[in-house]
Amino acid sequence: ANNSQMKKEYSDHSSEKSHDFHKHHLALFGWMTTNFTHHDNFLTIGLDYEYRLPFVNNKFGIGFGAEYLKGDTKEMLFEVLLIYHPVGRLKFMAAPMFAIFEQHVEGDNGTHEGVETITKNEFGFRIGSAYDFHINKFTISPTVNLDFISQTNAMAYGVAFGFGL
């Protein structure tokens, strides 16, 4: 094979063809969230959905996500995902977020008696990246996200298991 033919074959395999991505993608993930501000770790599970937009070579997607964080307190995060696929299976995410979390407030005497649990709501923002490994319609995606909610900074990291249609 001549050099130009080899380049064409390589470019066909490396470009985003319809068999390299799915228009709809649903993923379940499990990871840890490390809260740098409060020096806490949370077991995190969640679900996200992406719809690939049918323009600009399908490089952009929109979607939503929901996460449950379990540690000393409980948190729920809801995101509106904006996703960019610059090359191959790499993706970058940005998302405005809404957080609902429990906060434990001790009683006046400083003991655990009279501890009150209050619920707070905060808005925040997430940036992140992931790399999708495809196995037919399934994906395995190592993921890292940075969250900025109020005066709290955190990093969520782990693996997402997805299914594309």
PDB file of C-alpha atoms in Angstrom:
ATOM      1  CA  ALA A   1       0.000   0.000   0.000  1.00  0.00           C
ATOM      2  CA  ASN A   2       1.252   3.462  -0.778  1.00  0.00           C
ATOM      3  CA  ASN A   3       1.747   6.142   1.871  1.00  0.00           C
ATOM      4  CA  SER A   4      -1.399   8.182   1.015  1.00  0.00           C
ATOM      5  CA  GLN A   5      -3.565   5.046   1.177  1.00  0.00           C
ATOM      6  CA  MET A   6      -2.148   4.195   4.630  1.00  0.00           C
ATOM      7  CA  LYS A   7      -2.826   7.773   5.814  1.00  0.00           C
ATOM      8  CA  LYS A   8      -6.447   7.515   4.596  1.00  0.00           C
ATOM      9  CA  GLU A   9      -6.971   4.206   6.403  1.00  0.00           C
ATOM     10  CA  TYR A  10      -5.467   5.657   9.598  1.00  0.00           C
ATOM     11  CA  SER A  11      -7.576   8.826   9.380  1.00  0.00           C
ATOM     12  CA  ASP A  12     -10.742   6.779   8.823  1.00  0.00           C
ATOM     13  CA  HIS A  13     -10.060   4.832  12.011  1.00  0.00           C
ATOM     14  CA  SER A  14      -9.116   7.849  14.110  1.00  0.00           C
ATOM     15  CA  SER A  15     -11.966  10.125  13.045  1.00  0.00           C
ATOM     16  CA  GLU A  16     -15.336  10.195  14.755  1.00  0.00           C
ATOM     17  CA  LYS A  17     -17.543   8.002  12.594  1.00  0.00           C
ATOM     18  CA  SER A  18     -21.021   6.878  13.624  1.00  0.00           C
ATOM     19  CA  HIS A  19     -19.654   3.592  14.958  1.00  0.00           C
ATOM     20  CA  ASP A  20     -17.281   5.446  17.351  1.00  0.00           C
ATOM     21  CA  PHE A  21     -19.985   7.143  19.406  1.00  0.00           C
ATOM     22  CA  HIS A  22     -23.645   6.865  20.281  1.00  0.00           C
ATOM     23  CA  LYS A  23     -26.224   9.618  19.977  1.00  0.00           C
ATOM     24  CA  HIS A  24     -27.570   8.751  23.446  1.00  0.00           C
ATOM     25  CA  HIS A  25     -25.330   7.626  26.312  1.00  0.00           C
ATOM     26  CA  LEU A  26     -26.378   6.624  29.829  1.00  0.00           C
ATOM     27  CA  ALA A  27     -23.808   5.890  32.538  1.00  0.00           C
ATOM     28  CA  LEU A  28     -23.781   4.706  36.145  1.00  0.00           C
ATOM     29  CA  PHE A  29     -20.695   5.607  38.125  1.00  0.00           C
ATOM     30  CA  GLY A  30     -19.048   5.009  41.444  1.00  0.00           C
ATOM     31  CA  TRP A  31     -16.229   7.049  42.846  1.00  0.00           C
ATOM     32  CA  MET A  32     -14.859   8.999  45.742  1.00  0.00           C
ATOM     33  CA  THR A  33     -15.275  12.702  46.305  1.00  0.00           C
ATOM     34  CA  THR A  34     -12.536  14.393  48.304  1.00  0.00           C
ATOM     35  CA  ASN A  35     -13.649  17.671  49.849  1.00  0.00           C
ATOM     36  CA  PHE A  36     -10.495  19.777  50.180  1.00  0.00           C
ATOM     37  CA  THR A  37     -12.199  22.498  52.217  1.00  0.00           C
ATOM     38  CA  HIS A  38     -13.581  20.228  54.960  1.00  0.00           C
ATOM     39  CA  HIS A  39     -10.981  17.425  54.650  1.00  0.00           C
ATOM     40  CA  ASP A  40     -13.670  14.794  54.090  1.00  0.00           C
ATOM     41  CA  ASN A  41     -14.102  11.867  51.706  1.00  0.00           C
ATOM     42  CA  PHE A  42     -17.473  10.730  50.402  1.00  0.00           C
ATOM     43  CA  LEU A  43     -18.481   7.520  48.675  1.00  0.00           C
ATOM     44  CA  THR A  44     -20.258   8.742  45.534  1.00  0.00           C
ATOM     45  CA  ILE A  45     -22.695   7.025  43.184  1.00  0.00           C
ATOM     46  CA  GLY A  46     -24.536   8.609  40.323  1.00  0.00           C
ATOM     47  CA  LEU A  47     -26.135   8.534  36.942  1.00  0.00           C
ATOM     48  CA  ASP A  48     -25.660  10.724  33.886  1.00  0.00           C
ATOM     49  CA  TYR A  49     -27.115  11.040  30.426  1.00  0.00           C
ATOM     50  CA  GLU A  50     -25.621  12.640  27.302  1.00  0.00           C
ATOM     51  CA  TYR A  51     -27.209  13.527  23.973  1.00  0.00           C
ATOM     52  CA  ARG A  52     -24.709  14.196  21.152  1.00  0.00           C
ATOM     53  CA  LEU A  53     -25.719  17.259  19.185  1.00  0.00           C
ATOM     54  CA  PRO A  54     -26.006  16.559  15.422  1.00  0.00           C
ATOM     55  CA  PHE A  55     -23.721  19.379  14.225  1.00  0.00           C
ATOM     56  CA  VAL A  56     -20.024  20.402  14.328  1.00  0.00           C
ATOM     57  CA  ASN A  57     -19.049  16.765  13.628  1.00  0.00           C
ATOM     58  CA  ASN A  58     -20.906  15.564  16.747  1.00  0.00           C
ATOM     59  CA  LYS A  59     -18.185  17.061  18.970  1.00  0.00           C
ATOM     60  CA  PHE A  60     -20.654  18.567  21.474  1.00  0.00           C
ATOM     61  CA  GLY A  61     -23.171  16.996  23.821  1.00  0.00           C
ATOM     62  CA  ILE A  62     -25.641  18.130  26.439  1.00  0.00           C
ATOM     63  CA  GLY A  63     -27.142  16.187  29.301  1.00  0.00           C
ATOM     64  CA  PHE A  64     -27.824  15.931  32.991  1.00  0.00           C
ATOM     65  CA  GLY A  65     -26.384  14.161  35.977  1.00  0.00           C
ATOM     66  CA  ALA A  66     -27.353  13.290  39.541  1.00  0.00           C
ATOM     67  CA  GLU A  67     -25.079  12.110  42.347  1.00  0.00           C
ATOM     68  CA  TYR A  68     -25.468  10.915  45.905  1.00  0.00           C
ATOM     69  CA  LEU A  69     -22.542  11.459  48.302  1.00  0.00           C
ATOM     70  CA  LYS A  70     -22.401   9.506  51.564  1.00  0.00           C
ATOM     71  CA  GLY A  71     -19.989  10.389  54.362  1.00  0.00           C
ATOM     72  CA  ASP A  72     -20.414  12.102  57.711  1.00  0.00           C
ATOM     73  CA  THR A  73     -23.118  14.082  55.935  1.00  0.00           C
ATOM     74  CA  LYS A  74     -25.230  13.315  52.883  1.00  0.00           C
ATOM     75  CA  GLU A  75     -25.290  15.344  49.693  1.00  0.00           C
ATOM     76  CA  MET A  76     -27.210  15.262  46.424  1.00  0.00           C
ATOM     77  CA  LEU A  77     -25.800  16.987  43.343  1.00  0.00           C
ATOM     78  CA  PHE A  78     -27.681  17.785  40.151  1.00  0.00           C
ATOM     79  CA  GLU A  79     -25.821  18.969  37.026  1.00  0.00           C
ATOM     80  CA  VAL A  80     -26.666  20.284  33.587  1.00  0.00           C
ATOM     81  CA  LEU A  81     -23.824  18.876  31.478  1.00  0.00           C
ATOM     82  CA  LEU A  82     -22.105  20.615  28.593  1.00  0.00           C
ATOM     83  CA  ILE A  83     -19.700  18.140  26.984  1.00  0.00           C
ATOM     84  CA  TYR A  84     -16.977  18.630  24.379  1.00  0.00           C
ATOM     85  CA  HIS A  85     -15.302  15.722  22.544  1.00  0.00           C
ATOM     86  CA  PRO A  86     -12.143  17.316  21.047  1.00  0.00           C
ATOM     87  CA  VAL A  87     -10.516  14.175  19.681  1.00  0.00           C
ATOM     88  CA  GLY A  88     -11.193  10.457  19.755  1.00  0.00           C
ATOM     89  CA  ARG A  89     -12.731   9.271  23.003  1.00  0.00           C
ATOM     90  CA  LEU A  90     -11.482  12.102  25.215  1.00  0.00           C
ATOM     91  CA  LYS A  91     -14.151  14.385  26.613  1.00  0.00           C
ATOM     92  CA  PHE A  92     -14.277  17.526  28.730  1.00  0.00           C
ATOM     93  CA  MET A  93     -17.279  18.528  30.799  1.00  0.00           C
ATOM     94  CA  ALA A  94     -18.522  21.762  32.311  1.00  0.00           C
ATOM     95  CA  ALA A  95     -21.680  21.906  34.381  1.00  0.00           C
ATOM     96  CA  PRO A  96     -23.616  24.331  36.511  1.00  0.00           C
ATOM     97  CA  MET A  97     -24.680  22.402  39.634  1.00  0.00           C
ATOM     98  CA  PHE A  98     -27.332  22.482  42.325  1.00  0.00           C
ATOM     99  CA  ALA A  99     -26.366  20.868  45.650  1.00  0.00           C
ATOM    100  CA  ILE A 100     -28.605  19.790  48.518  1.00  0.00           C
ATOM    101  CA  PHE A 101     -26.715  18.791  51.643  1.00  0.00           C
ATOM    102  CA  GLU A 102     -27.271  18.038  55.294  1.00  0.00           C
ATOM    103  CA  GLN A 103     -25.430  20.035  57.899  1.00  0.00           C
ATOM    104  CA  HIS A 104     -25.265  18.949  61.532  1.00  0.00           C
ATOM    105  CA  VAL A 105     -25.479  21.794  64.034  1.00  0.00           C
ATOM    106  CA  GLU A 106     -24.581  21.045  67.661  1.00  0.00           C
ATOM    107  CA  GLY A 107     -26.659  22.257  70.556  1.00  0.00           C
ATOM    108  CA  ASP A 108     -25.709  25.255  72.701  1.00  0.00           C
ATOM    109  CA  ASN A 109     -23.729  23.192  75.229  1.00  0.00           C
ATOM    110  CA  GLY A 110     -21.271  21.830  72.614  1.00  0.00           C
ATOM    111  CA  THR A 111     -22.232  18.196  73.180  1.00  0.00           C
ATOM    112  CA  HIS A 112     -23.851  15.811  70.736  1.00  0.00           C
ATOM    113  CA  GLU A 113     -27.112  16.199  72.634  1.00  0.00           C
ATOM    114  CA  GLY A 114     -29.451  18.448  70.797  1.00  0.00           C
ATOM    115  CA  VAL A 115     -27.682  17.977  67.455  1.00  0.00           C
ATOM    116  CA  GLU A 116     -29.921  19.343  64.773  1.00  0.00           C
ATOM    117  CA  THR A 117     -29.736  18.389  61.107  1.00  0.00           C
ATOM    118  CA  ILE A 118     -30.526  21.174  58.698  1.00  0.00           C
ATOM    119  CA  THR A 119     -30.712  21.012  54.913  1.00  0.00           C
ATOM    120  CA  LYS A 120     -28.930  23.626  52.812  1.00  0.00           C
ATOM    121  CA  ASN A 121     -29.065  24.348  49.090  1.00  0.00           C
ATOM    122  CA  GLU A 122     -26.136  25.776  47.129  1.00  0.00           C
ATOM    123  CA  PHE A 123     -25.272  26.471  43.515  1.00  0.00           C
ATOM    124  CA  GLY A 124     -21.894  25.561  42.077  1.00  0.00           C
ATOM    125  CA  PHE A 125     -19.907  24.655  39.010  1.00  0.00           C
ATOM    126  CA  ARG A 126     -18.042  21.555  37.817  1.00  0.00           C
ATOM    127  CA  ILE A 127     -15.272  21.027  35.277  1.00  0.00           C
ATOM    128  CA  GLY A 128     -14.018  17.577  34.406  1.00  0.00           C
ATOM    129  CA  SER A 129     -12.580  15.136  31.930  1.00  0.00           C
ATOM    130  CA  ALA A 130     -12.992  11.482  31.034  1.00  0.00           C
ATOM    131  CA  TYR A 131     -11.783   8.957  28.495  1.00  0.00           C
ATOM    132  CA  ASP A 132     -14.238   6.420  27.054  1.00  0.00           C
ATOM    133  CA  PHE A 133     -13.084   2.867  26.373  1.00  0.00           C
ATOM    134  CA  HIS A 134     -15.658   1.237  24.083  1.00  0.00           C
ATOM    135  CA  ILE A 135     -16.657  -2.428  24.123  1.00  0.00           C
ATOM    136  CA  ASN A 136     -19.448  -2.666  21.544  1.00  0.00           C
ATOM    137  CA  LYS A 137     -22.267  -0.515  22.972  1.00  0.00           C
ATOM    138  CA  PHE A 138     -20.693  -0.349  26.444  1.00  0.00           C
ATOM    139  CA  THR A 139     -18.178   2.167  27.791  1.00  0.00           C
ATOM    140  CA  ILE A 140     -15.799   2.205  30.729  1.00  0.00           C
ATOM    141  CA  SER A 141     -14.672   5.745  31.508  1.00  0.00           C
ATOM    142  CA  PRO A 142     -12.066   6.825  34.062  1.00  0.00           C
ATOM    143  CA  THR A 143     -13.234  10.282  35.163  1.00  0.00           C
ATOM    144  CA  VAL A 144     -11.949  13.237  37.200  1.00  0.00           C
ATOM    145  CA  ASN A 145     -14.106  16.248  38.100  1.00  0.00           C
ATOM    146  CA  LEU A 146     -13.393  19.416  40.097  1.00  0.00           C
ATOM    147  CA  ASP A 147     -16.361  20.924  41.951  1.00  0.00           C
ATOM    148  CA  PHE A 148     -16.688  24.472  43.209  1.00  0.00           C
ATOM    149  CA  ILE A 149     -19.775  24.887  45.402  1.00  0.00           C
ATOM    150  CA  SER A 150     -20.059  28.031  47.529  1.00  0.00           C
ATOM    151  CA  GLN A 151     -16.767  28.210  49.471  1.00  0.00           C
ATOM    152  CA  THR A 152     -16.147  24.456  49.061  1.00  0.00           C
ATOM    153  CA  ASN A 153     -13.692  22.860  46.617  1.00  0.00           C
ATOM    154  CA  ALA A 154     -13.752  19.127  45.911  1.00  0.00           C
ATOM    155  CA  MET A 155     -12.477  16.510  43.473  1.00  0.00           C
ATOM    156  CA  ALA A 156     -14.586  13.548  42.349  1.00  0.00           C
ATOM    157  CA  TYR A 157     -12.710  10.646  40.764  1.00  0.00           C
ATOM    158  CA  GLY A 158     -13.584   7.119  39.700  1.00  0.00           C
ATOM    159  CA  VAL A 159     -15.055   5.052  36.894  1.00  0.00           C
ATOM    160  CA  ALA A 160     -18.287   5.343  34.937  1.00  0.00           C
ATOM    161  CA  PHE A 161     -19.920   2.333  33.264  1.00  0.00           C
ATOM    162  CA  GLY A 162     -22.087   3.346  30.345  1.00  0.00           C
ATOM    163  CA  PHE A 163     -24.314   2.118  27.557  1.00  0.00           C
ATOM    164  CA  GLY A 164     -24.849   3.860  24.216  1.00  0.00           C
ATOM    165  CA  LEU A 165     -27.749   3.847  21.799  1.00  0.00           C
TER     166      LEU A 165
END
